[in-house]
mmCIF file of C-alpha atoms in Angstrom:
data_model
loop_
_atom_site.group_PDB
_atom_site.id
_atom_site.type_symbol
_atom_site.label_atom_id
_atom_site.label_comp_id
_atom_site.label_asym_id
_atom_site.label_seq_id
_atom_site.Cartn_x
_atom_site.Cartn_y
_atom_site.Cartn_z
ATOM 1 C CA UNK A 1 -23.387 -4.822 4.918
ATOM 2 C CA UNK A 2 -20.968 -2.245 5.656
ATOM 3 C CA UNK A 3 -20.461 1.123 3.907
ATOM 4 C CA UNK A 4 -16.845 0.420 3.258
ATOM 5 C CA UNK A 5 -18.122 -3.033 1.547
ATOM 6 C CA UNK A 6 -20.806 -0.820 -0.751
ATOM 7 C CA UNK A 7 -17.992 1.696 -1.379
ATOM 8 C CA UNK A 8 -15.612 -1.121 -3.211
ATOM 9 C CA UNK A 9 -18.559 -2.676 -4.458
ATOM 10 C CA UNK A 10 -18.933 0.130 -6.771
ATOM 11 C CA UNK A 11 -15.733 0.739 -7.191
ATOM 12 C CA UNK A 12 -15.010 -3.008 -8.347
ATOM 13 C CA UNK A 13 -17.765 -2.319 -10.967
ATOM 14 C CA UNK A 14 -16.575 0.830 -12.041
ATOM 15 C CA UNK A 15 -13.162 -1.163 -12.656
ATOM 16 C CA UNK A 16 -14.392 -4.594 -14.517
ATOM 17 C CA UNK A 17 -16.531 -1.700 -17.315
ATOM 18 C CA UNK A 18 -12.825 -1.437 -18.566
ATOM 19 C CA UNK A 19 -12.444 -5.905 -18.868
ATOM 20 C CA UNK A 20 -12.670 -6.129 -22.513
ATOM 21 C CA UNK A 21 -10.547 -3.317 -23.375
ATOM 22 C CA UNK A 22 -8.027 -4.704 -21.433
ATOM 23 C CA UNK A 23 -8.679 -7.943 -22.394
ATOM 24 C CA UNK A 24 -8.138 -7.056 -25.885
ATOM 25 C CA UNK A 25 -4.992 -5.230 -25.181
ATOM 26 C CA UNK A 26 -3.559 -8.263 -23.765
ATOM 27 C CA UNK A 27 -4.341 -10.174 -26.761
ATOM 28 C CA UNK A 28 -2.700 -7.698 -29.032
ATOM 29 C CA UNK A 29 -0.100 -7.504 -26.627
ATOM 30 C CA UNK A 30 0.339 -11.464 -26.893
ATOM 31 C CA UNK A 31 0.189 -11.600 -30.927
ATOM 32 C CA UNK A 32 2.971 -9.449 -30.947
ATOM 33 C CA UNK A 33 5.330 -11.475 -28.962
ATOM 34 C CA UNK A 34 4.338 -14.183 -31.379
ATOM 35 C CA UNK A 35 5.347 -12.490 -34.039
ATOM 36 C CA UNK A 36 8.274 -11.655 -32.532
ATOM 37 C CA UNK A 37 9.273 -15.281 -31.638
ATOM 38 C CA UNK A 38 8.345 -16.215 -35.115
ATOM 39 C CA UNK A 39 10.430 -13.721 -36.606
ATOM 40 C CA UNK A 40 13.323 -14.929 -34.486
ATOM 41 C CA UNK A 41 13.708 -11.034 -32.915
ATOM 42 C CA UNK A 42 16.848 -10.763 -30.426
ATOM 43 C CA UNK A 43 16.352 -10.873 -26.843
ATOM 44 C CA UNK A 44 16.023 -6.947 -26.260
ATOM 45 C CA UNK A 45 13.198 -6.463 -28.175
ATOM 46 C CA UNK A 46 11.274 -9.956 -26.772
ATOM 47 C CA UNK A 47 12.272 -8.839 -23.526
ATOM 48 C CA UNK A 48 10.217 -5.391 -23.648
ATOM 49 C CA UNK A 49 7.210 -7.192 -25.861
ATOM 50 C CA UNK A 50 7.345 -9.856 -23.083
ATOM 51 C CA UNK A 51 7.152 -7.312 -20.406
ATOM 52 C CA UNK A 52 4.201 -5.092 -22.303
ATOM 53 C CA UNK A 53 2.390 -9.160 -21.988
ATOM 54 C CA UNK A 54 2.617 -8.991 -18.712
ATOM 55 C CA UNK A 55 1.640 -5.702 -17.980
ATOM 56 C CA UNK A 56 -1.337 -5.869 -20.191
ATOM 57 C CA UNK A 57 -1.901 -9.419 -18.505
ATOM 58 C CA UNK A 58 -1.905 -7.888 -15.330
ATOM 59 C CA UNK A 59 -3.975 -4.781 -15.917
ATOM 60 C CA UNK A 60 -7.015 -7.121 -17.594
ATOM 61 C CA UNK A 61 -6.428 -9.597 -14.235
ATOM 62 C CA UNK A 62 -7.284 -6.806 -11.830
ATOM 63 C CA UNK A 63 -10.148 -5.402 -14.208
ATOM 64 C CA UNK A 64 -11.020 -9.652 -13.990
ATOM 65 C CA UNK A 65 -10.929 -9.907 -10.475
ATOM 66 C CA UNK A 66 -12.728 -6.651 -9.664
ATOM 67 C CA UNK A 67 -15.642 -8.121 -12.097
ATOM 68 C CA UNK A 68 -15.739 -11.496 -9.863
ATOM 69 C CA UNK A 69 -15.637 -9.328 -6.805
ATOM 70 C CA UNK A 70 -18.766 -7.834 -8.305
ATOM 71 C CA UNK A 71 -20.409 -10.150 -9.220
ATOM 72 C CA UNK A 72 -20.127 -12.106 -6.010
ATOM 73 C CA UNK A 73 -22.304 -9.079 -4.377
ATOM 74 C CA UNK A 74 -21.973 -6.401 -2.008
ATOM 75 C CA UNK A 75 -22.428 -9.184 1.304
ATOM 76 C CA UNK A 76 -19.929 -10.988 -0.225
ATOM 77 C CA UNK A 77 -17.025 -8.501 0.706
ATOM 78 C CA UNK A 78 -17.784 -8.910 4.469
ATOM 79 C CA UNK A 79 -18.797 -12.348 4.431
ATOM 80 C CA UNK A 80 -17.095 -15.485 3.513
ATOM 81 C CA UNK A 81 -19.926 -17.781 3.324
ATOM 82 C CA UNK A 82 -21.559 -15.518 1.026
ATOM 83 C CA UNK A 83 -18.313 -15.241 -0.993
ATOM 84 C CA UNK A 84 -18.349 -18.975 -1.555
ATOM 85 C CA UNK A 85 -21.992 -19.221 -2.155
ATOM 86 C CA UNK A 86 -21.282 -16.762 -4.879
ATOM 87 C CA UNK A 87 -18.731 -18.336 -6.097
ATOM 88 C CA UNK A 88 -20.818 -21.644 -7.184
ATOM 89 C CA UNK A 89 -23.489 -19.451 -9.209
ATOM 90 C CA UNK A 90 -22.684 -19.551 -13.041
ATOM 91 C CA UNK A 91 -21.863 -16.343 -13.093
ATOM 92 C CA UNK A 92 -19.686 -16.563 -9.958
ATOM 93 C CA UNK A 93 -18.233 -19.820 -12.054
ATOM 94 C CA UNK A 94 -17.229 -17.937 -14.914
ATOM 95 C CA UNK A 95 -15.382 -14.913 -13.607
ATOM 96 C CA UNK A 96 -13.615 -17.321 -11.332
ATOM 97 C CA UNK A 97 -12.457 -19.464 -14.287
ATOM 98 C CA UNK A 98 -11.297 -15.780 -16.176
ATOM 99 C CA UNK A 99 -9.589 -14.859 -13.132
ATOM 100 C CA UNK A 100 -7.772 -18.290 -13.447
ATOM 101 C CA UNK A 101 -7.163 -18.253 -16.775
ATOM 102 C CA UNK A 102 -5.688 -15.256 -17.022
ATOM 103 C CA UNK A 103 -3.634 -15.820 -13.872
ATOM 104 C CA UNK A 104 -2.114 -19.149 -15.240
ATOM 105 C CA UNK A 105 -1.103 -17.292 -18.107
ATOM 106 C CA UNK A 106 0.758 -14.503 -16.689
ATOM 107 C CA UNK A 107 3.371 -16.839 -14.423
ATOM 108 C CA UNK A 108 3.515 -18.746 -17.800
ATOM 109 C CA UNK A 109 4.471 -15.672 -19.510
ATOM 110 C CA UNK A 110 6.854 -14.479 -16.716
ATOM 111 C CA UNK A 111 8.136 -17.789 -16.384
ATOM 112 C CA UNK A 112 8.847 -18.443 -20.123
ATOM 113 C CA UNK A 113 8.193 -15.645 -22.214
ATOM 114 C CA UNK A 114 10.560 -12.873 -20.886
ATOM 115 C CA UNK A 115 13.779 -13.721 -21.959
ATOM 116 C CA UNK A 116 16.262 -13.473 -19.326
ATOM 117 C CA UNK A 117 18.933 -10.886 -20.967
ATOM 118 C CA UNK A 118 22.463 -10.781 -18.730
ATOM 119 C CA UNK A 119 23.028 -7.055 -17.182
ATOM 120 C CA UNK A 120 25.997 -5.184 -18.784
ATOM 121 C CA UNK A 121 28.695 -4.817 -16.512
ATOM 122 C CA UNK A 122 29.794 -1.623 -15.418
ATOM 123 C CA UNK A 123 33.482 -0.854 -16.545
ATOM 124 C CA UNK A 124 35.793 0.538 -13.962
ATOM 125 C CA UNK A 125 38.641 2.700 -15.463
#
């Protein structure tokens, strides 16, 4: 294994520590866009809530995705066999699914959930 390939090891742990935090803030982030819909808010304010989603979506993807990087090993990062091998452990299994998951959401969410709100034309006097 490579020093490089220890280096982001460690870094990729240091990064999925902060999963569930993130994890949570994307829920939070979710059930207020709910609320929103259900409330029948105008577009301004689901546009930011939908754009907070997918920030918070994104942020607890790349805390996801450093945990299955991690959890793969540190051989994985320079080799792709051991990368799929990894990949079929339980473990490997699970993170893979999160990292999924979570994906599938977010191009739901930017697909559907941010309103599309028309620029405002810029008068010329």
């Amino acid at each position: 294994m490579s020093r490089e390939a220890e280096v982001r090891y460690h870094a990729d742990q240091e990064i999925s520590k902060s999963f569930p935090e993130l994890l949570e803030k994307a829920r939070q982030a979710e059930q207020l866009l709910r609320e929103l819909r259900a409330a029948a808010a105008d577009d301004i304010e689901l546009l930011a809530a939908g754009r907070a989603f997918d920030r918070a979506l994104t942020d607890a993807l790349r805390a996801a995705e450093a945990g299955q990087r991690a959890t793969f090993g540190v051989k994985s990062y320079d080799d792709r066999i051991a990368r799929r091998k990894a990949r079929a452990t339980p473990a490997g299994r699970m993170w893979t699914d999160e990292v999924e998951r979570l994906r599938t959401l977010r191009e739901e969410n930017r697909l559907w959930g941010i309103p599309s709100v028309p620029r405002p034309v810029p008068s010329t006097v």
